[in-house]
Amino acid sequence: MNTEQLRAFVQVAREGRLTVAARQLGVSQPGLSRQLQALETELGVRLLVRTPGGAVLTDAGERFLPHATRALDALAAGVAELGELTSTPRGAVSLGTLPSVGAYLLPELVKTFASRYPEVLLRLSEGAHDELEGRVASGELDLTIVSLPLKRLDLVAQKLWEEELVLAVPRGHRLTKLKRAVELTEVVEEPLVVMPGMTGTNALEAACEARGLKPRVALEMDSGEGMRRMVEKGLGVALLPALMARDHEARGFDVVEVKKGGPRRQVALVHRGEEYLTAAARALKTFIVDSLRRSGP
């Protein structure tokens, strides 16, 4: 029995689907299945049953789950405690982030952190909000930067900054020529480039509903960066975090402010708790918080 097998079992128990658990753990589904089979063989009992609706715990699985969870938590706490034995942070620390933060904020922060802590190996990964929350909760990531609110109540969040969403429009668009902030209801008849579930998308849908209109969705994307590029090509307008629009003058789109009271996003640093953080993870957490407190995003 090893930690990978226990982590595989706990993640499948939490998510209820092998495909989702495998993606969050960063392993193939066949590899995940082999880990579960090896664990069941060693224990001599069936822990999970696959059904059309997903993976369901057997009675043995229900009994074993809290013990497996405590074992993983105890191991993480032990690793963190050993990390405190050294005054110099070292070793690997994993940080997950939203793509918009990874592309526009982290490069300079990572450069400074790496020069200050040369014995720390940073492992960075990008993903969607729900995926990153799940990977932190399972212990796969030490820290992650995501938007609030969180869906999981067992995680700790420290707010980093709050920013408005701005309207990204093609260069020379009619809204740019107004030379003023606009109401979202002035945008609802424009072709929209959206990302399902994103704060800006929800705000645009609400504005359309207020006008009794159906959103004119030109494109659905799975990343903010992709949304911005489509706006540059003139395919529609999009609501983006202000962080992503700072360099708009050097690119092929304009920015139009939304009137006061428009949508905003809060960004936070998230982890499972101080007791689970190694010395390296704590150093990274402190560095990110202090750096953004001094200069902002």
mmCIF file of C-alpha atoms in Angstrom, residues 11-290:
data_model
loop_
_atom_site.group_PDB
_atom_site.id
_atom_site.type_symbol
_atom_site.label_atom_id
_atom_site.label_comp_id
_atom_site.label_asym_id
_atom_site.label_seq_id
_atom_site.Cartn_x
_atom_site.Cartn_y
_atom_site.Cartn_z
ATOM 1 C CA GLN A 11 -10.049 11.347 -4.865
ATOM 2 C CA VAL A 12 -12.412 8.902 -6.576
ATOM 3 C CA ALA A 13 -14.518 8.747 -3.418
ATOM 4 C CA ARG A 14 -14.762 12.552 -3.380
ATOM 5 C CA GLU A 15 -15.501 13.042 -7.069
ATOM 6 C CA GLY A 16 -17.557 9.935 -7.801
ATOM 7 C CA ARG A 17 -16.064 9.569 -11.289
ATOM 8 C CA LEU A 18 -12.772 8.021 -12.344
ATOM 9 C CA THR A 19 -12.377 10.348 -15.323
ATOM 10 C CA VAL A 20 -12.631 13.450 -13.136
ATOM 11 C CA ALA A 21 -10.383 12.024 -10.415
ATOM 12 C CA ALA A 22 -7.741 10.956 -12.953
ATOM 13 C CA ARG A 23 -7.667 14.430 -14.513
ATOM 14 C CA GLN A 24 -7.304 16.141 -11.136
ATOM 15 C CA LEU A 25 -4.525 13.766 -10.071
ATOM 16 C CA GLY A 26 -2.733 14.153 -13.389
ATOM 17 C CA VAL A 27 -2.739 10.421 -14.210
ATOM 18 C CA SER A 28 -4.365 8.322 -16.918
ATOM 19 C CA GLN A 29 -7.651 6.599 -16.170
ATOM 20 C CA PRO A 30 -6.153 3.118 -16.738
ATOM 21 C CA GLY A 31 -3.316 4.040 -14.358
ATOM 22 C CA LEU A 32 -5.820 5.175 -11.754
ATOM 23 C CA SER A 33 -7.772 1.938 -12.148
ATOM 24 C CA ARG A 34 -4.594 -0.095 -11.612
ATOM 25 C CA GLN A 35 -3.842 1.800 -8.394
ATOM 26 C CA LEU A 36 -7.349 1.105 -7.096
ATOM 27 C CA GLN A 37 -7.163 -2.576 -8.049
ATOM 28 C CA ALA A 38 -3.785 -2.964 -6.321
ATOM 29 C CA LEU A 39 -5.185 -1.364 -3.160
ATOM 30 C CA GLU A 40 -8.253 -3.613 -3.171
ATOM 31 C CA THR A 41 -6.085 -6.695 -3.765
ATOM 32 C CA GLU A 42 -3.851 -5.843 -0.807
ATOM 33 C CA LEU A 43 -6.811 -5.141 1.466
ATOM 34 C CA GLY A 44 -8.738 -8.172 0.242
ATOM 35 C CA VAL A 45 -12.007 -6.270 -0.140
ATOM 36 C CA ARG A 46 -13.913 -4.360 -2.810
ATOM 37 C CA LEU A 47 -13.853 -0.616 -2.061
ATOM 38 C CA LEU A 48 -15.666 0.772 -5.115
ATOM 39 C CA VAL A 49 -18.284 -0.368 -7.568
ATOM 40 C CA ARG A 50 -18.627 1.231 -10.995
ATOM 41 C CA THR A 51 -22.178 2.113 -12.022
ATOM 42 C CA PRO A 52 -23.619 4.080 -14.985
ATOM 43 C CA GLY A 53 -23.831 7.063 -12.636
ATOM 44 C CA GLY A 54 -20.219 6.837 -11.486
ATOM 45 C CA ALA A 55 -18.142 5.099 -8.809
ATOM 46 C CA VAL A 56 -19.986 4.168 -5.613
ATOM 47 C CA LEU A 57 -18.374 3.185 -2.317
ATOM 48 C CA THR A 58 -19.092 -0.272 -0.938
ATOM 49 C CA ASP A 59 -19.667 -0.726 2.769
ATOM 50 C CA ALA A 60 -15.964 -1.553 3.123
ATOM 51 C CA GLY A 61 -15.097 1.578 1.169
ATOM 52 C CA GLU A 62 -17.271 3.734 3.428
ATOM 53 C CA ARG A 63 -15.497 2.302 6.477
ATOM 54 C CA PHE A 64 -12.014 2.682 4.991
ATOM 55 C CA LEU A 65 -12.415 6.233 3.609
ATOM 56 C CA PRO A 66 -11.981 8.193 6.887
ATOM 57 C CA HIS A 67 -8.892 6.143 7.764
ATOM 58 C CA ALA A 68 -7.331 6.743 4.341
ATOM 59 C CA THR A 69 -8.084 10.465 4.595
ATOM 60 C CA ARG A 70 -6.532 10.714 8.057
ATOM 61 C CA ALA A 71 -3.465 8.796 6.887
ATOM 62 C CA LEU A 72 -2.868 11.219 4.010
ATOM 63 C CA ASP A 73 -3.464 14.224 6.252
ATOM 64 C CA ALA A 74 -1.069 12.867 8.880
ATOM 65 C CA LEU A 75 1.603 12.281 6.244
ATOM 66 C CA ALA A 76 1.220 15.820 4.881
ATOM 67 C CA ALA A 77 1.417 17.265 8.380
ATOM 68 C CA GLY A 78 4.534 15.214 9.079
ATOM 69 C CA VAL A 79 6.240 16.423 5.916
ATOM 70 C CA ALA A 80 5.377 20.009 6.822
ATOM 71 C CA GLU A 81 6.740 19.555 10.344
ATOM 72 C CA LEU A 82 10.003 18.145 9.044
ATOM 73 C CA GLY A 83 10.246 21.145 6.767
ATOM 74 C CA GLU A 84 10.313 23.347 9.835
ATOM 75 C CA LEU A 85 13.562 21.690 10.960
ATOM 76 C CA THR A 86 15.467 23.721 8.411
ATOM 77 C CA SER A 87 15.719 27.491 8.423
ATOM 78 C CA THR A 88 16.323 27.550 4.671
ATOM 79 C CA PRO A 89 13.262 26.755 2.520
ATOM 80 C CA ARG A 90 14.150 24.051 0.031
ATOM 81 C CA GLY A 91 12.541 21.341 -2.027
ATOM 82 C CA ALA A 92 9.568 21.401 -4.368
ATOM 83 C CA VAL A 93 6.429 23.494 -3.960
ATOM 84 C CA SER A 94 3.474 23.247 -6.332
ATOM 85 C CA LEU A 95 1.395 26.294 -7.249
ATOM 86 C CA GLY A 96 -1.721 26.210 -9.398
ATOM 87 C CA THR A 97 -3.160 29.304 -11.017
ATOM 88 C CA LEU A 98 -5.835 30.595 -13.327
ATOM 89 C CA PRO A 99 -4.413 31.149 -16.841
ATOM 90 C CA SER A 100 -4.999 34.907 -16.673
ATOM 91 C CA VAL A 101 -2.933 35.165 -13.487
ATOM 92 C CA GLY A 102 -0.255 32.812 -14.764
ATOM 93 C CA ALA A 103 0.279 34.763 -17.959
ATOM 94 C CA TYR A 104 0.038 38.331 -16.698
ATOM 95 C CA LEU A 105 1.195 38.296 -13.070
ATOM 96 C CA LEU A 106 3.386 35.329 -12.233
ATOM 97 C CA PRO A 107 6.403 35.747 -14.562
ATOM 98 C CA GLU A 108 7.860 38.696 -12.660
ATOM 99 C CA LEU A 109 6.937 37.258 -9.247
ATOM 100 C CA VAL A 110 8.470 33.887 -10.089
ATOM 101 C CA LYS A 111 11.661 35.518 -11.306
ATOM 102 C CA THR A 112 12.132 37.403 -8.033
ATOM 103 C CA PHE A 113 11.152 34.439 -5.869
ATOM 104 C CA ALA A 114 13.555 32.111 -7.674
ATOM 105 C CA SER A 115 16.470 34.494 -7.122
ATOM 106 C CA ARG A 116 15.608 34.842 -3.446
ATOM 107 C CA TYR A 117 15.049 31.125 -2.788
ATOM 108 C CA PRO A 118 17.368 29.240 -5.172
ATOM 109 C CA GLU A 119 16.928 25.948 -3.304
ATOM 110 C CA VAL A 120 13.162 25.883 -3.882
ATOM 111 C CA LEU A 121 11.876 24.146 -7.014
ATOM 112 C CA LEU A 122 8.644 25.746 -8.224
ATOM 113 C CA ARG A 123 6.155 23.515 -10.002
ATOM 114 C CA LEU A 124 3.561 25.685 -11.738
ATOM 115 C CA SER A 125 0.376 24.550 -13.431
ATOM 116 C CA GLU A 126 -2.674 26.292 -14.871
ATOM 117 C CA GLY A 127 -6.265 25.138 -14.835
ATOM 118 C CA ALA A 128 -9.915 25.992 -14.389
ATOM 119 C CA HIS A 129 -11.249 27.108 -11.011
ATOM 120 C CA ASP A 130 -12.982 23.855 -10.012
ATOM 121 C CA GLU A 131 -10.035 21.725 -11.100
ATOM 122 C CA LEU A 132 -7.581 23.804 -9.065
ATOM 123 C CA GLU A 133 -9.778 23.677 -5.965
ATOM 124 C CA GLY A 134 -9.962 19.904 -6.243
ATOM 125 C CA ARG A 135 -6.211 19.514 -6.674
ATOM 126 C CA VAL A 136 -5.503 21.614 -3.581
ATOM 127 C CA ALA A 137 -8.099 19.724 -1.533
ATOM 128 C CA SER A 138 -6.533 16.391 -2.542
ATOM 129 C CA GLY A 139 -3.025 17.576 -1.611
ATOM 130 C CA GLU A 140 -1.740 17.469 -5.187
ATOM 131 C CA LEU A 141 -1.134 21.242 -5.088
ATOM 132 C CA ASP A 142 0.313 23.114 -2.117
ATOM 133 C CA LEU A 143 -1.221 26.458 -3.107
ATOM 134 C CA THR A 144 -3.424 27.875 -5.815
ATOM 135 C CA ILE A 145 -4.559 31.303 -6.992
ATOM 136 C CA VAL A 146 -8.249 31.380 -7.943
ATOM 137 C CA SER A 147 -11.240 33.708 -7.911
ATOM 138 C CA LEU A 148 -13.625 33.882 -4.979
ATOM 139 C CA PRO A 149 -15.979 32.478 -3.842
ATOM 140 C CA LEU A 150 -14.713 28.965 -3.158
ATOM 141 C CA LYS A 151 -16.991 25.961 -3.463
ATOM 142 C CA ARG A 152 -15.135 23.892 -0.867
ATOM 143 C CA LEU A 153 -15.522 24.913 2.767
ATOM 144 C CA ASP A 154 -12.477 22.946 3.948
ATOM 145 C CA LEU A 155 -9.961 25.269 2.258
ATOM 146 C CA VAL A 156 -8.327 28.452 3.554
ATOM 147 C CA ALA A 157 -8.427 31.559 1.344
ATOM 148 C CA GLN A 158 -6.446 34.786 1.683
ATOM 149 C CA LYS A 159 -7.687 37.588 -0.555
ATOM 150 C CA LEU A 160 -4.941 39.052 -2.752
ATOM 151 C CA TRP A 161 -6.732 41.753 -4.722
ATOM 152 C CA GLU A 162 -10.030 42.841 -6.247
ATOM 153 C CA GLU A 163 -10.361 44.187 -9.776
ATOM 154 C CA GLU A 164 -13.054 45.413 -12.112
ATOM 155 C CA LEU A 165 -13.966 43.711 -15.347
ATOM 156 C CA VAL A 166 -13.607 45.843 -18.459
ATOM 157 C CA LEU A 167 -15.104 45.532 -21.902
ATOM 158 C CA ALA A 168 -12.639 44.443 -24.563
ATOM 159 C CA VAL A 169 -13.793 45.533 -28.031
ATOM 160 C CA PRO A 170 -12.206 45.451 -31.499
ATOM 161 C CA ARG A 171 -10.033 48.443 -32.371
ATOM 162 C CA GLY A 172 -12.181 51.427 -33.447
ATOM 163 C CA HIS A 173 -15.443 49.856 -32.205
ATOM 164 C CA ARG A 174 -18.490 52.125 -31.848
ATOM 165 C CA LEU A 175 -18.376 51.801 -28.044
ATOM 166 C CA THR A 176 -14.817 53.158 -28.048
ATOM 167 C CA LYS A 177 -16.020 56.267 -29.890
ATOM 168 C CA LEU A 178 -18.476 57.060 -27.072
ATOM 169 C CA LYS A 179 -15.442 58.011 -24.947
ATOM 170 C CA ARG A 180 -17.266 57.167 -21.706
ATOM 171 C CA ALA A 181 -18.036 54.270 -19.418
ATOM 172 C CA VAL A 182 -21.001 52.179 -20.532
ATOM 173 C CA GLU A 183 -23.802 50.230 -18.925
ATOM 174 C CA LEU A 184 -23.830 46.520 -19.640
ATOM 175 C CA THR A 185 -27.306 46.925 -21.093
ATOM 176 C CA GLU A 186 -25.679 48.941 -23.899
ATOM 177 C CA VAL A 187 -23.688 45.872 -24.885
ATOM 178 C CA VAL A 188 -26.335 43.168 -25.015
ATOM 179 C CA GLU A 189 -26.999 43.431 -28.760
ATOM 180 C CA GLU A 190 -23.302 43.041 -29.608
ATOM 181 C CA PRO A 191 -21.865 39.659 -30.673
ATOM 182 C CA LEU A 192 -20.357 38.256 -27.482
ATOM 183 C CA VAL A 193 -17.244 36.161 -26.877
ATOM 184 C CA VAL A 194 -17.797 34.299 -23.625
ATOM 185 C CA MET A 195 -16.440 31.607 -21.338
ATOM 186 C CA PRO A 196 -19.237 29.634 -19.624
ATOM 187 C CA GLY A 197 -19.386 30.181 -15.865
ATOM 188 C CA MET A 198 -17.003 33.138 -15.906
ATOM 189 C CA THR A 199 -17.998 36.175 -13.814
ATOM 190 C CA GLY A 200 -18.181 38.390 -16.892
ATOM 191 C CA THR A 201 -20.322 35.885 -18.789
ATOM 192 C CA ASN A 202 -22.794 35.693 -15.908
ATOM 193 C CA ALA A 203 -22.983 39.495 -15.790
ATOM 194 C CA LEU A 204 -23.654 39.747 -19.534
ATOM 195 C CA GLU A 205 -26.365 37.076 -19.350
ATOM 196 C CA ALA A 206 -28.029 38.976 -16.495
ATOM 197 C CA ALA A 207 -27.919 42.221 -18.505
ATOM 198 C CA CYS A 208 -29.514 40.504 -21.490
ATOM 199 C CA GLU A 209 -32.222 39.042 -19.285
ATOM 200 C CA ALA A 210 -32.924 42.505 -17.868
ATOM 201 C CA ARG A 211 -33.564 43.734 -21.424
ATOM 202 C CA GLY A 212 -35.611 40.660 -22.301
ATOM 203 C CA LEU A 213 -33.046 39.609 -24.888
ATOM 204 C CA LYS A 214 -31.224 36.388 -25.646
ATOM 205 C CA PRO A 215 -27.423 36.821 -25.634
ATOM 206 C CA ARG A 216 -25.872 36.970 -29.114
ATOM 207 C CA VAL A 217 -23.057 34.519 -28.406
ATOM 208 C CA ALA A 218 -20.584 34.613 -31.270
ATOM 209 C CA LEU A 219 -18.060 32.248 -29.684
ATOM 210 C CA GLU A 220 -17.652 30.176 -26.537
ATOM 211 C CA MET A 221 -14.069 29.779 -25.333
ATOM 212 C CA ASP A 222 -12.358 27.858 -22.544
ATOM 213 C CA SER A 223 -9.772 30.518 -21.686
ATOM 214 C CA GLY A 224 -9.618 34.253 -21.123
ATOM 215 C CA GLU A 225 -6.560 34.492 -23.359
ATOM 216 C CA GLY A 226 -8.513 32.886 -26.182
ATOM 217 C CA MET A 227 -11.369 35.333 -25.641
ATOM 218 C CA ARG A 228 -8.998 38.267 -25.930
ATOM 219 C CA ARG A 229 -7.469 36.975 -29.164
ATOM 220 C CA MET A 230 -10.900 36.558 -30.725
ATOM 221 C CA VAL A 231 -11.760 40.144 -29.823
ATOM 222 C CA GLU A 232 -8.527 41.244 -31.497
ATOM 223 C CA LYS A 233 -9.732 39.528 -34.673
ATOM 224 C CA GLY A 234 -12.999 41.473 -34.550
ATOM 225 C CA LEU A 235 -15.238 38.494 -33.803
ATOM 226 C CA GLY A 236 -17.076 40.093 -30.878
ATOM 227 C CA VAL A 237 -16.742 41.838 -27.525
ATOM 228 C CA ALA A 238 -15.843 40.313 -24.154
ATOM 229 C CA LEU A 239 -15.732 41.190 -20.472
ATOM 230 C CA LEU A 240 -12.209 40.546 -19.193
ATOM 231 C CA PRO A 241 -10.380 41.135 -15.906
ATOM 232 C CA ALA A 242 -8.556 44.470 -15.920
ATOM 233 C CA LEU A 243 -5.287 42.530 -15.435
ATOM 234 C CA MET A 244 -5.631 41.126 -18.961
ATOM 235 C CA ALA A 245 -6.301 44.499 -20.591
ATOM 236 C CA ARG A 246 -3.274 46.465 -19.410
ATOM 237 C CA ASP A 247 -1.368 45.959 -22.642
ATOM 238 C CA HIS A 248 -4.325 46.606 -24.950
ATOM 239 C CA GLU A 249 -2.659 49.591 -26.637
ATOM 240 C CA ALA A 250 0.062 47.304 -27.966
ATOM 241 C CA ARG A 251 -2.506 44.825 -29.241
ATOM 242 C CA GLY A 252 -5.445 44.955 -31.606
ATOM 243 C CA PHE A 253 -8.265 45.850 -29.256
ATOM 244 C CA ASP A 254 -9.661 48.744 -27.243
ATOM 245 C CA VAL A 255 -10.906 48.871 -23.679
ATOM 246 C CA VAL A 256 -14.178 50.444 -22.572
ATOM 247 C CA GLU A 257 -14.854 50.885 -18.866
ATOM 248 C CA VAL A 258 -18.083 49.646 -17.343
ATOM 249 C CA LYS A 259 -20.012 52.136 -15.210
ATOM 250 C CA LYS A 260 -19.691 52.038 -11.428
ATOM 251 C CA GLY A 261 -21.327 48.996 -9.917
ATOM 252 C CA GLY A 262 -20.249 46.741 -12.754
ATOM 253 C CA PRO A 263 -18.882 43.204 -12.280
ATOM 254 C CA ARG A 264 -15.661 42.653 -10.355
ATOM 255 C CA ARG A 265 -13.584 39.641 -9.396
ATOM 256 C CA GLN A 266 -11.793 38.877 -6.152
ATOM 257 C CA VAL A 267 -8.619 36.817 -6.393
ATOM 258 C CA ALA A 268 -7.289 34.759 -3.482
ATOM 259 C CA LEU A 269 -4.429 32.476 -2.503
ATOM 260 C CA VAL A 270 -5.858 29.137 -1.350
ATOM 261 C CA HIS A 271 -4.453 26.176 0.577
ATOM 262 C CA ARG A 272 -5.555 23.449 2.993
ATOM 263 C CA GLY A 273 -4.178 25.097 6.129
ATOM 264 C CA GLU A 274 -0.888 26.199 7.616
ATOM 265 C CA GLU A 275 -0.223 22.771 9.112
ATOM 266 C CA TYR A 276 -0.051 21.253 5.613
ATOM 267 C CA LEU A 277 2.452 23.755 4.210
ATOM 268 C CA THR A 278 6.152 22.944 4.020
ATOM 269 C CA ALA A 279 8.761 25.608 4.715
ATOM 270 C CA ALA A 280 9.071 26.153 0.954
ATOM 271 C CA ALA A 281 5.302 26.506 0.531
ATOM 272 C CA ARG A 282 5.113 28.964 3.425
ATOM 273 C CA ALA A 283 7.936 30.997 1.938
ATOM 274 C CA LEU A 284 6.092 31.178 -1.395
ATOM 275 C CA LYS A 285 2.811 32.076 0.295
ATOM 276 C CA THR A 286 4.411 34.889 2.312
ATOM 277 C CA PHE A 287 6.293 36.173 -0.716
ATOM 278 C CA ILE A 288 3.185 36.361 -2.916
ATOM 279 C CA VAL A 289 1.059 38.042 -0.233
ATOM 280 C CA ASP A 290 3.739 40.571 0.723
#
